[in-house]
Short mmCIF file of C-alpha atoms and ligand atoms in Angstrom, two decimals:
data_model
loop_
_atom_site.label_atom_id
_atom_site.label_comp_id
_atom_site.label_asym_id
_atom_site.label_seq_id
_atom_site.Cartn_x
_atom_site.Cartn_y
_atom_site.Cartn_z
CA MET A 1 0.37 0.65 -0.38
CA ARG A 2 1.03 3.21 -0.60
CA GLN A 3 2.33 5.50 2.01
CA ARG A 4 0.35 8.98 2.35
CA GLU A 5 1.88 12.17 2.23
CA ALA A 6 1.32 14.45 5.63
CA VAL A 7 -1.97 16.54 5.15
CA HIS A 8 -0.49 19.78 3.78
CA CYS A 9 -2.04 22.68 5.81
CA ASN A 10 -3.85 26.13 4.94
CA LEU A 11 -1.48 28.81 5.77
CA ILE A 12 -2.99 31.45 8.37
CA GLY A 13 -0.64 33.95 9.30
CA ASP A 14 2.93 32.06 10.03
CA GLN A 15 0.88 28.92 10.86
CA TRP A 16 0.64 26.11 8.71
CA VAL A 17 -3.24 24.74 9.93
CA GLY A 18 -4.59 21.40 9.51
CA GLY A 19 -8.44 21.05 8.44
CA ALA A 20 -10.55 18.06 6.79
CA PRO A 21 -8.17 16.07 5.44
CA THR A 22 -9.57 15.65 1.78
CA PRO A 23 -8.20 13.61 -1.46
CA ASN A 24 -6.58 14.87 -4.03
CA VAL A 25 -6.90 12.66 -7.30
CA ASN A 26 -5.18 12.15 -10.66
CA PRO A 27 -7.86 11.98 -13.95
CA SER A 28 -5.32 9.82 -15.12
CA ASP A 29 -5.05 7.75 -13.04
CA TRP A 30 -7.74 7.25 -9.71
CA ALA A 31 -5.90 4.46 -8.20
CA ASP A 32 -3.13 7.46 -7.75
CA GLU A 33 -3.70 10.12 -4.67
CA ILE A 34 -1.67 13.49 -5.13
CA GLY A 35 -2.53 13.48 -1.28
CA LEU A 36 -4.43 15.39 1.56
CA TYR A 37 -5.34 18.68 2.01
CA ALA A 38 -7.53 20.00 4.77
CA HIS A 39 -10.30 22.04 3.97
CA ALA A 40 -10.31 25.37 5.73
CA ASP A 41 -13.08 26.71 7.84
CA ALA A 42 -15.53 29.26 8.57
CA SER A 43 -13.61 30.27 11.94
CA GLN A 44 -10.12 29.77 9.73
CA LEU A 45 -11.21 31.49 7.08
CA GLY A 46 -11.68 34.41 9.31
CA ALA A 47 -8.16 34.09 10.57
CA ALA A 48 -7.38 34.67 7.51
CA VAL A 49 -8.37 37.76 6.65
CA ALA A 50 -7.43 38.95 10.12
CA ALA A 51 -3.97 38.09 9.09
CA ALA A 52 -3.80 39.67 5.12
CA ARG A 53 -5.38 42.31 7.17
CA ALA A 54 -2.40 42.89 10.20
CA ALA A 55 -0.16 42.20 7.35
CA PHE A 56 -1.36 45.08 4.75
CA GLU A 57 -0.12 47.80 7.66
CA THR A 58 3.79 47.20 6.84
CA TRP A 59 3.37 45.34 3.34
CA SER A 60 1.62 47.75 1.52
CA VAL A 61 3.86 51.19 2.04
CA SER A 62 7.52 48.37 2.21
CA SER A 63 9.98 49.12 -0.68
CA PRO A 64 9.34 48.50 -4.20
CA GLN A 65 12.51 47.21 -3.88
CA THR A 66 11.70 44.31 -1.24
CA ARG A 67 8.05 43.66 -3.35
CA PHE A 68 10.79 43.14 -6.55
CA ASP A 69 13.44 40.95 -4.75
CA VAL A 70 10.32 38.71 -3.20
CA LEU A 71 8.68 38.25 -6.63
CA ASP A 72 11.45 37.60 -9.18
CA ARG A 73 13.36 35.33 -6.44
CA ALA A 74 10.03 32.95 -6.33
CA GLY A 75 9.71 33.39 -10.45
CA THR A 76 12.87 31.85 -10.43
CA LEU A 77 12.52 29.11 -8.53
CA ILE A 78 9.35 28.49 -10.12
CA LEU A 79 11.81 28.32 -13.18
CA GLU A 80 14.58 25.89 -10.81
CA ARG A 81 11.99 23.08 -10.06
CA ARG A 82 9.57 23.40 -13.18
CA ASP A 83 10.03 19.54 -13.83
CA THR A 84 8.58 18.03 -10.35
CA LEU A 85 5.83 20.79 -10.46
CA GLY A 86 5.00 19.91 -13.87
CA GLN A 87 4.98 17.01 -13.41
CA LEU A 88 2.71 18.36 -10.30
CA LEU A 89 0.70 19.97 -12.63
CA ALA A 90 -0.24 17.44 -14.60
CA ARG A 91 -0.86 14.89 -12.76
CA GLU A 92 -3.51 16.67 -11.04
CA GLU A 93 -5.11 17.73 -13.54
CA GLY A 94 -4.31 16.22 -16.79
CA LYS A 95 -3.45 18.40 -18.47
CA ILE A 96 -0.36 16.84 -20.23
CA LEU A 97 3.54 16.93 -19.11
CA ALA A 98 4.21 19.30 -21.90
CA GLU A 99 1.71 22.10 -21.51
CA ALA A 100 1.49 21.76 -18.01
CA THR A 101 5.98 22.22 -17.31
CA ALA A 102 4.92 25.59 -19.96
CA GLU A 103 2.14 26.44 -17.16
CA VAL A 104 4.84 26.81 -14.89
CA VAL A 105 7.15 28.34 -16.31
CA ARG A 106 4.29 30.89 -17.55
CA ALA A 107 3.93 31.50 -13.75
CA GLY A 108 7.35 31.47 -12.58
CA MET A 109 7.71 35.06 -15.91
CA VAL A 110 4.61 36.01 -14.36
CA LEU A 111 5.92 35.90 -11.14
CA LYS A 112 9.23 38.11 -12.73
CA PHE A 113 7.38 40.59 -14.54
CA PHE A 114 5.23 41.69 -11.66
CA ALA A 115 8.90 41.82 -10.13
CA GLY A 116 9.43 45.01 -12.29
CA GLU A 117 5.88 45.95 -12.19
CA ALA A 118 6.70 47.22 -8.54
CA VAL A 119 9.19 49.24 -9.18
CA ARG A 120 7.69 50.42 -12.55
CA MET A 121 5.09 52.06 -11.38
CA ALA A 122 4.52 55.42 -10.80
CA GLY A 123 1.98 58.77 -10.75
CA ASP A 124 0.92 61.95 -13.15
CA ARG A 125 2.08 65.52 -12.08
CA MET A 126 -0.23 68.10 -13.43
CA ASP A 127 -0.58 71.78 -13.24
CA SER A 128 -3.44 72.45 -11.64
CA VAL A 129 -5.73 75.68 -13.61
CA ARG A 130 -5.35 77.20 -9.96
CA GLN A 131 -1.93 79.52 -9.70
CA GLY A 132 0.43 78.03 -6.75
CA VAL A 133 -1.06 74.45 -6.60
CA ASP A 134 0.17 71.61 -7.82
CA VAL A 135 -2.04 68.36 -8.75
CA GLU A 136 -0.28 64.82 -8.26
CA VAL A 137 -1.66 61.25 -8.58
CA THR A 138 -0.96 58.22 -6.87
CA ARG A 139 -1.73 54.74 -6.45
CA GLU A 140 -1.86 52.67 -3.71
CA PRO A 141 -2.84 49.13 -2.71
CA VAL A 142 -6.56 48.72 -2.90
CA GLY A 143 -6.42 46.65 0.59
CA VAL A 144 -6.45 42.90 1.64
CA ILE A 145 -7.42 41.31 -1.33
CA ALA A 146 -9.41 37.15 -2.12
CA ILE A 147 -8.24 35.84 -5.21
CA ILE A 148 -10.28 33.58 -6.40
CA THR A 149 -9.16 29.97 -8.53
CA PRO A 150 -10.25 27.52 -11.18
CA TRP A 151 -8.87 24.52 -11.87
CA ASN A 152 -8.02 24.46 -15.14
CA PHE A 153 -4.89 26.59 -15.17
CA PRO A 154 -4.00 26.13 -11.64
CA ILE A 155 -0.41 27.85 -10.77
CA ALA A 156 -0.53 30.59 -13.85
CA ILE A 157 -4.11 31.88 -12.86
CA PRO A 158 -2.87 31.92 -9.69
CA ALA A 159 0.70 33.93 -10.08
CA TRP A 160 -0.83 35.95 -12.72
CA LYS A 161 -3.97 37.17 -9.99
CA LEU A 162 -1.01 36.90 -7.39
CA GLY A 163 2.01 38.97 -9.36
CA PRO A 164 0.04 42.10 -9.29
CA ALA A 165 -1.80 41.83 -6.08
CA LEU A 166 1.29 41.40 -3.57
CA ALA A 167 3.41 43.80 -6.48
CA PHE A 168 1.78 46.84 -5.53
CA GLY A 169 1.76 46.10 -1.99
CA ASN A 170 -1.86 44.19 -1.26
CA THR A 171 -2.53 41.10 1.43
CA VAL A 172 -4.14 38.33 -0.10
CA VAL A 173 -6.30 35.56 0.70
CA PHE A 174 -5.78 32.82 -1.74
CA LYS A 175 -8.24 29.85 -2.17
CA PRO A 176 -7.95 27.81 -4.81
CA ALA A 177 -10.67 25.39 -6.97
CA GLU A 178 -11.05 22.27 -4.76
CA LEU A 179 -9.60 19.78 -7.48
CA THR A 180 -6.23 21.40 -7.53
CA PRO A 181 -5.16 22.04 -4.56
CA GLY A 182 -1.90 20.61 -5.24
CA CYS A 183 -0.08 23.69 -7.90
CA ALA A 184 -1.86 26.18 -4.97
CA HIS A 185 0.07 24.54 -1.59
CA ALA A 186 3.52 25.02 -3.59
CA LEU A 187 3.42 28.14 -5.05
CA VAL A 188 2.49 29.91 -1.55
CA SER A 189 4.70 27.84 0.19
CA ILE A 190 7.57 28.97 -2.71
CA LEU A 191 6.32 32.81 -2.63
CA ARG A 192 6.97 32.06 1.39
CA GLU A 193 10.87 30.21 0.98
CA ALA A 194 11.10 33.94 -1.41
CA GLY A 195 11.11 35.85 1.87
CA LEU A 196 7.04 36.61 1.36
CA PRO A 197 6.35 38.21 5.06
CA THR A 198 3.79 36.49 7.57
CA GLY A 199 0.73 37.12 6.51
CA VAL A 200 0.61 38.89 3.71
CA VAL A 201 -0.81 35.75 1.33
CA ASN A 202 -3.32 33.19 3.31
CA LEU A 203 -4.19 30.21 1.79
CA VAL A 204 -7.32 28.86 2.78
CA MET A 205 -8.23 26.00 0.73
CA GLY A 206 -12.03 24.02 0.49
CA ARG A 207 -15.05 24.39 -1.33
CA GLY A 208 -16.39 27.58 -3.29
CA SER A 209 -20.28 26.71 -2.08
CA VAL A 210 -18.74 26.36 1.72
CA LEU A 211 -15.80 29.44 1.93
CA GLY A 212 -17.04 31.67 -0.45
CA ASP A 213 -19.34 33.85 0.84
CA ALA A 214 -17.89 34.34 4.89
CA LEU A 215 -15.27 35.31 1.84
CA LEU A 216 -16.37 37.67 0.24
CA ASP A 217 -18.87 39.54 3.02
CA SER A 218 -16.29 39.83 5.44
CA PRO A 219 -16.28 43.59 5.73
CA ASP A 220 -12.36 43.45 5.57
CA ILE A 221 -11.88 41.71 1.49
CA ASP A 222 -11.40 44.79 -0.50
CA GLY A 223 -11.12 43.64 -3.83
CA VAL A 224 -12.00 40.19 -4.92
CA SER A 225 -10.19 38.77 -8.31
CA PHE A 226 -12.59 35.54 -9.98
CA THR A 227 -12.27 33.23 -12.27
CA GLY A 228 -14.46 30.56 -13.16
CA SER A 229 -18.01 29.64 -14.34
CA VAL A 230 -20.59 32.32 -14.98
CA PRO A 231 -22.99 31.65 -12.67
CA THR A 232 -20.53 32.12 -9.89
CA GLY A 233 -19.03 35.05 -11.30
CA ARG A 234 -21.93 36.77 -11.43
CA ARG A 235 -22.41 35.96 -8.40
CA ILE A 236 -19.43 37.20 -6.71
CA ALA A 237 -19.74 40.57 -9.04
CA ALA A 238 -23.70 41.39 -7.51
CA ARG A 239 -22.71 40.39 -4.33
CA CYS A 240 -19.52 43.21 -3.96
CA ALA A 241 -21.42 45.51 -5.26
CA GLN A 242 -23.68 45.28 -3.09
CA ALA A 243 -20.94 45.69 -0.34
CA THR A 244 -19.26 48.15 -2.48
CA LYS A 245 -15.87 45.84 -3.53
CA ARG A 246 -14.12 46.30 -6.39
CA VAL A 247 -14.43 43.10 -8.05
CA GLN A 248 -12.54 41.47 -11.13
CA CYS A 249 -14.68 38.66 -12.69
CA GLU A 250 -12.77 35.88 -15.62
CA MET A 251 -15.73 33.24 -16.79
CA GLY A 252 -16.08 31.59 -19.72
CA GLY A 253 -16.34 31.79 -24.00
CA LYS A 254 -17.44 30.27 -26.42
CA ASN A 255 -14.98 31.35 -29.15
CA PRO A 256 -15.47 31.40 -32.61
CA MET A 257 -12.30 30.02 -35.10
CA VAL A 258 -13.52 31.82 -38.67
CA VAL A 259 -11.80 30.04 -41.31
CA LEU A 260 -12.09 31.49 -45.26
CA ASP A 261 -11.94 30.33 -48.23
CA ASP A 262 -8.04 32.17 -49.22
CA ALA A 263 -7.00 30.81 -45.86
CA ASP A 264 -4.07 28.27 -46.05
CA MET A 265 -5.15 24.56 -45.20
CA ASN A 266 -2.18 23.88 -42.69
CA VAL A 267 -2.47 27.29 -40.46
CA ALA A 268 -5.76 27.09 -40.00
CA ILE A 269 -5.97 23.06 -38.90
CA ALA A 270 -2.95 23.46 -36.64
CA ALA A 271 -4.67 27.12 -34.70
CA CYS A 272 -7.98 24.86 -34.95
CA ILE A 273 -6.90 21.36 -33.47
CA ASN A 274 -4.87 23.90 -31.05
CA GLY A 275 -7.45 26.00 -29.66
CA ALA A 276 -10.05 22.95 -29.59
CA PHE A 277 -8.27 20.73 -28.02
CA PHE A 278 -5.24 21.35 -26.29
CA SER A 279 -5.73 21.57 -23.22
CA THR A 280 -8.78 18.53 -23.73
CA GLY A 281 -10.48 21.87 -24.23
CA GLN A 282 -10.92 23.12 -20.81
CA ARG A 283 -9.67 26.25 -21.59
CA CYS A 284 -11.95 29.54 -21.61
CA THR A 285 -9.82 31.09 -24.71
CA ALA A 286 -10.51 27.16 -27.05
CA SER A 287 -12.28 27.44 -30.34
CA SER A 288 -15.17 25.72 -29.78
CA ARG A 289 -16.63 26.79 -33.39
CA LEU A 290 -15.41 26.32 -36.19
CA ILE A 291 -16.77 28.83 -38.91
CA VAL A 292 -15.72 27.71 -42.25
CA THR A 293 -17.49 29.70 -45.32
CA LYS A 294 -18.43 27.76 -48.33
CA GLY A 295 -16.06 26.77 -50.69
CA VAL A 296 -13.27 25.08 -48.45
CA HIS A 297 -15.81 23.57 -45.47
CA GLU A 298 -15.68 19.88 -47.15
CA ARG A 299 -11.69 20.09 -47.00
CA PHE A 300 -11.98 21.62 -44.19
CA ILE A 301 -13.57 19.13 -42.88
CA LYS A 302 -11.98 16.59 -43.96
CA ALA A 303 -8.99 17.11 -42.65
CA MET A 304 -9.75 18.04 -39.12
CA SER A 305 -11.73 14.42 -38.69
CA GLU A 306 -8.28 13.27 -39.51
CA ARG A 307 -6.37 14.48 -37.49
CA VAL A 308 -9.39 14.33 -35.03
CA ALA A 309 -8.86 11.22 -35.30
CA SER A 310 -4.42 10.51 -35.60
CA LEU A 311 -5.24 12.24 -31.86
CA LYS A 312 -3.75 10.62 -29.42
CA VAL A 313 -5.71 10.51 -25.46
CA GLY A 314 -3.67 9.01 -22.47
CA SER A 315 -2.05 9.50 -19.60
CA ALA A 316 -1.22 13.41 -18.78
CA LEU A 317 2.27 11.37 -17.42
CA ASP A 318 2.93 9.70 -20.63
CA PRO A 319 5.52 12.00 -22.95
CA ALA A 320 3.69 10.41 -26.36
CA THR A 321 -0.14 11.62 -24.94
CA GLU A 322 -1.69 14.81 -27.08
CA ILE A 323 -4.84 14.97 -25.16
CA GLY A 324 -4.83 14.45 -21.02
CA PRO A 325 -8.41 13.02 -19.59
CA VAL A 326 -10.82 15.11 -18.75
CA VAL A 327 -10.39 16.68 -15.21
CA ASP A 328 -13.16 14.60 -12.89
CA GLN A 329 -16.77 12.98 -13.03
CA LYS A 330 -19.20 15.78 -13.33
CA GLN A 331 -17.07 17.10 -16.15
CA PHE A 332 -16.94 13.53 -17.81
CA GLU A 333 -21.10 13.63 -17.52
CA SER A 334 -21.09 16.84 -18.19
CA ASN A 335 -19.26 16.25 -21.88
CA LEU A 336 -20.98 12.75 -22.65
CA ASP A 337 -24.63 14.67 -22.00
CA TYR A 338 -23.45 17.57 -24.67
CA LEU A 339 -22.79 14.80 -26.46
CA ASP A 340 -26.17 13.81 -26.29
CA LEU A 341 -27.88 17.38 -26.86
CA ALA A 342 -25.47 17.21 -30.01
CA HIS A 343 -27.07 14.10 -31.73
CA ASN A 344 -30.46 14.63 -31.16
CA GLU A 345 -29.91 18.61 -31.59
CA GLY A 346 -29.76 16.42 -35.34
CA ALA A 347 -25.45 16.96 -35.09
CA LYS A 348 -22.89 14.89 -36.72
CA ILE A 349 -20.47 13.09 -34.32
CA VAL A 350 -16.89 12.25 -35.36
CA GLY A 351 -14.74 10.71 -32.10
CA GLY A 352 -16.75 11.55 -29.13
CA GLN A 353 -15.44 8.31 -27.45
CA LYS A 354 -14.63 7.42 -24.23
CA VAL A 355 -11.23 5.47 -24.02
CA LYS A 356 -9.52 2.41 -22.13
CA GLN A 357 -6.19 2.99 -20.93
CA ALA A 358 -3.86 0.45 -18.72
CA THR A 359 -5.11 3.30 -16.09
CA GLU A 360 -8.42 4.54 -14.85
CA GLY A 361 -9.33 7.32 -15.62
CA TRP A 362 -11.23 10.11 -17.43
CA PHE A 363 -10.49 9.88 -21.09
CA LEU A 364 -12.42 10.92 -23.69
CA SER A 365 -12.39 10.88 -26.89
CA PRO A 366 -12.32 15.14 -29.03
CA ALA A 367 -15.69 15.13 -30.74
CA LEU A 368 -15.40 17.10 -33.59
CA LEU A 369 -19.31 17.89 -34.47
CA LEU A 370 -20.57 18.17 -37.49
CA ASP A 371 -23.66 19.94 -39.45
CA THR A 372 -24.28 22.18 -36.90
CA THR A 373 -26.27 25.51 -36.75
CA PRO A 374 -26.04 28.48 -35.39
CA SER A 375 -28.95 28.27 -32.77
CA MET A 376 -28.61 24.38 -30.93
CA ARG A 377 -27.25 25.06 -28.36
CA VAL A 378 -24.32 23.22 -28.55
CA ASN A 379 -23.29 25.54 -29.87
CA ARG A 380 -25.09 28.68 -27.56
CA GLU A 381 -23.68 27.23 -24.39
CA GLU A 382 -19.47 27.07 -23.04
CA ILE A 383 -19.09 23.25 -23.25
CA PHE A 384 -15.72 22.92 -22.00
CA GLY A 385 -14.19 19.94 -22.81
CA PRO A 386 -12.66 18.38 -26.10
CA ILE A 387 -15.37 19.12 -27.83
CA ALA A 388 -15.92 21.89 -31.25
CA SER A 389 -18.12 22.35 -34.10
CA VAL A 390 -17.82 23.40 -37.28
CA ILE A 391 -20.35 25.61 -38.69
CA ARG A 392 -20.69 26.13 -42.28
CA VAL A 393 -21.34 29.32 -43.41
CA ALA A 394 -21.87 31.09 -47.63
CA ASP A 395 -19.17 33.86 -46.96
CA TYR A 396 -17.20 36.66 -44.98
CA GLU A 397 -20.46 38.54 -44.16
CA GLU A 398 -22.24 35.49 -42.09
CA ALA A 399 -18.71 34.27 -40.56
CA VAL A 400 -18.45 37.74 -39.10
CA ALA A 401 -22.43 37.72 -37.73
CA VAL A 402 -22.76 33.77 -36.36
CA ALA A 403 -18.28 34.64 -34.91
CA ASN A 404 -20.52 37.71 -33.06
CA ASP A 405 -23.66 35.89 -31.83
CA THR A 406 -22.64 34.66 -28.98
CA GLU A 407 -23.64 36.23 -25.35
CA PHE A 408 -19.66 35.79 -24.08
CA GLY A 409 -17.32 37.30 -26.22
CA LEU A 410 -13.56 36.70 -24.70
CA SER A 411 -11.16 35.43 -27.88
CA ALA A 412 -11.93 35.19 -31.26
CA GLY A 413 -9.53 33.95 -34.45
CA ILE A 414 -9.87 34.04 -37.81
CA CYS A 415 -7.46 32.51 -40.10
CA THR A 416 -7.60 34.21 -43.66
CA THR A 417 -4.13 34.94 -46.18
CA SER A 418 -6.58 38.83 -46.99
CA LEU A 419 -5.30 41.48 -45.14
CA ARG A 420 -8.78 43.06 -45.92
CA HIS A 421 -11.04 40.64 -44.18
CA ALA A 422 -8.17 40.12 -41.39
CA ARG A 423 -7.84 44.34 -40.70
CA ASP A 424 -11.99 43.98 -41.13
CA PHE A 425 -11.95 41.58 -38.63
CA LYS A 426 -10.18 43.19 -36.24
CA ARG A 427 -12.15 45.54 -35.73
CA ARG A 428 -15.59 44.36 -36.08
CA ALA A 429 -15.40 40.94 -34.20
CA ARG A 430 -16.98 41.70 -30.15
CA ALA A 431 -14.02 39.95 -28.70
CA GLY A 432 -11.40 41.03 -25.72
CA MET A 433 -8.56 39.68 -27.78
CA VAL A 434 -8.39 39.00 -32.03
CA MET A 435 -6.06 36.21 -33.02
CA VAL A 436 -5.30 36.35 -36.51
CA ASN A 437 -4.60 32.38 -37.71
CA LEU A 438 -3.68 31.70 -34.56
CA PRO A 439 -5.01 29.41 -31.90
CA THR A 440 -7.83 30.95 -29.95
CA ALA A 441 -6.45 29.52 -27.21
CA GLY A 442 -2.50 31.45 -26.19
CA VAL A 443 -1.88 34.41 -25.07
CA ASP A 444 1.23 36.33 -23.71
CA TYR A 445 1.54 37.28 -20.04
CA HIS A 446 3.34 40.85 -21.23
CA ALA A 447 -0.42 41.82 -22.92
CA PRO A 448 -4.21 42.37 -21.14
CA PHE A 449 -5.93 39.31 -21.02
CA GLY A 450 -9.40 39.92 -20.78
CA GLY A 451 -13.20 40.09 -22.30
CA ARG A 452 -16.75 41.39 -22.81
CA ARG A 453 -20.39 40.90 -22.27
CA ALA A 454 -21.07 37.66 -20.62
CA SER A 455 -17.21 36.36 -20.07
CA SER A 456 -15.51 39.54 -18.50
CA PHE A 457 -17.16 41.82 -15.39
CA GLY A 458 -14.27 44.88 -14.33
CA PRO A 459 -10.87 45.76 -15.20
CA ARG A 460 -8.13 43.81 -17.85
CA GLU A 461 -5.66 41.05 -15.90
CA GLN A 462 -2.27 40.65 -16.63
CA GLY A 463 0.57 42.90 -18.60
CA SER A 464 0.20 46.95 -17.37
CA TYR A 465 -3.01 47.06 -16.92
CA ALA A 466 -3.36 44.60 -13.90
CA ARG A 467 -2.37 47.96 -12.10
CA GLU A 468 -6.49 49.01 -12.61
CA PHE A 469 -7.53 46.82 -10.56
CA TYR A 470 -4.75 46.55 -7.80
CA THR A 471 -4.31 49.55 -7.23
CA ILE A 472 -6.64 52.59 -5.98
CA VAL A 473 -5.80 55.90 -7.44
CA LYS A 474 -5.94 59.10 -5.51
CA THR A 475 -5.32 63.20 -6.33
CA CYS A 476 -3.48 65.18 -4.05
CA TYR A 477 -3.76 68.83 -4.27
CA THR A 478 -0.53 70.97 -2.79
CA GLY A 479 -1.27 74.46 -2.27
P1 LIG B 1 -15.65 25.37 -12.26
O1 LIG B 1 -17.12 25.19 -12.70
O2 LIG B 1 -14.77 25.84 -12.67
O3 LIG B 1 -15.20 24.43 -11.41
P2 LIG B 1 -16.37 27.68 -10.28
O4 LIG B 1 -16.96 28.77 -10.53
O5 LIG B 1 -17.88 26.92 -9.92
O6 LIG B 1 -16.43 27.12 -11.51
O7 LIG B 1 -15.33 27.23 -9.03
C1 LIG B 1 -14.31 28.65 -9.69
C2 LIG B 1 -13.77 28.31 -8.19
O8 LIG B 1 -14.43 29.60 -7.71
C3 LIG B 1 -13.63 27.85 -7.77
O9 LIG B 1 -12.37 27.93 -6.61
C4 LIG B 1 -14.97 27.34 -6.57
O10 LIG B 1 -14.54 27.08 -5.10
C5 LIG B 1 -15.08 29.10 -6.00
N1 LIG B 1 -16.43 29.35 -5.72
C6 LIG B 1 -17.45 28.07 -6.38
N2 LIG B 1 -18.70 28.56 -5.85
C7 LIG B 1 -18.95 29.60 -4.83
C8 LIG B 1 -19.08 30.38 -4.69
N3 LIG B 1 -20.55 30.59 -4.67
N4 LIG B 1 -19.02 32.03 -3.39
C9 LIG B 1 -17.32 31.92 -4.01
N5 LIG B 1 -15.91 30.82 -4.57
C10 LIG B 1 -16.97 29.67 -5.29
#
């Protein structure tokens, strides 16, 4: 019998504190228990908020050099440990090793970028309209930030929220997704090892449904940065508005990828396969609607179907695997329900089969839904799995109309060799991010990330734009 590690604890102030031990299970192999992680209770949550509030007094006025040093050192430690952290990520979340390691590297780079932002933070000075008066605009930290993250990027998303929160002098109560506490625990441990003072980041693990309201309602929480589903995000945004707390929500997507008759077919197939199916399609930026003009539609579906059938599904830890497992039973069953729905709505399904492997896991082959129309539920609801549909359109104008016909607006892509169409699409796509001849997923850490409509609420994340959420402006007049 495998020996169990000690329970991984929550971090409250300078204490690692136990709680209800909860197993963390590998989606590629249900027999593999990664470890036990302590779920916090409401009183521990209160203590975490109090620790963050107390630490704010000194961290908020610490030298930018201090904040630079901690974030830069943490980034270095993450990069040095990319292989072990990548292994942990692949094991608990199920994305393949190459993607998991790349995510770890990204988290390291993100922390290094925000180390630099700490020393780059500057304000404005302007002449007053009144003689002899100076006007200064400065930026201050917001206060104690609650950071609530999802399971699909278990180290990169926490890094791109914790990085700016800490760089600009905020303190944090961090509640990671219940499915992926391992990466969160490792990240917080590394921040402490890098010299982060007591109480500046507090880790509380557990279910959002149990801890969420107490966290959001605490008067000591000044802002909430959330990434997750639309219903939870809307609920959080409404609750924060009611309590006049600053809030930032990144939610779902139903991202279109337009393929025009003049596209380079190799580029288009590569972008669609990557965008739709890599990371098992479990990305809010996944290309889930492939909108293809009629001149190239037959050729496209033939090439896509062949490529989809050739993708190797298997354990995330096997270097030969291209598509890892779905994250858990709930998500797996939801994918199967959507495949049933697609069938009932009249789509033709290529792939989408349960796959047997040497280990028991949530293996599903990628699915391409053909002969679909924009009004089908499979083209309107976010599926969040390895399932993408193809919609045939007459021409570019119809493609743009269908691409924008969604309640979401995160990322939108187009494959074309026409400069005119690329330029027009960049202008007309109703999305926060537009990709030309690239997958809808895959974004740079130094550029703003976010969407419109049901996809995002509040200021952008990442890059220099992150300061809009994590700092608050003060205008000072001196006579
Ligand atoms: P997903 O379906 O991807 O798990 P969720 O929106 O349910 O998306 O979860 C994203 C994050 O939000 C997780 O950390 C989860 O625990 C948390 N969460 C879920 N419900 C609530 C809630 N009512 N209040 C605060 N956080 C929540």
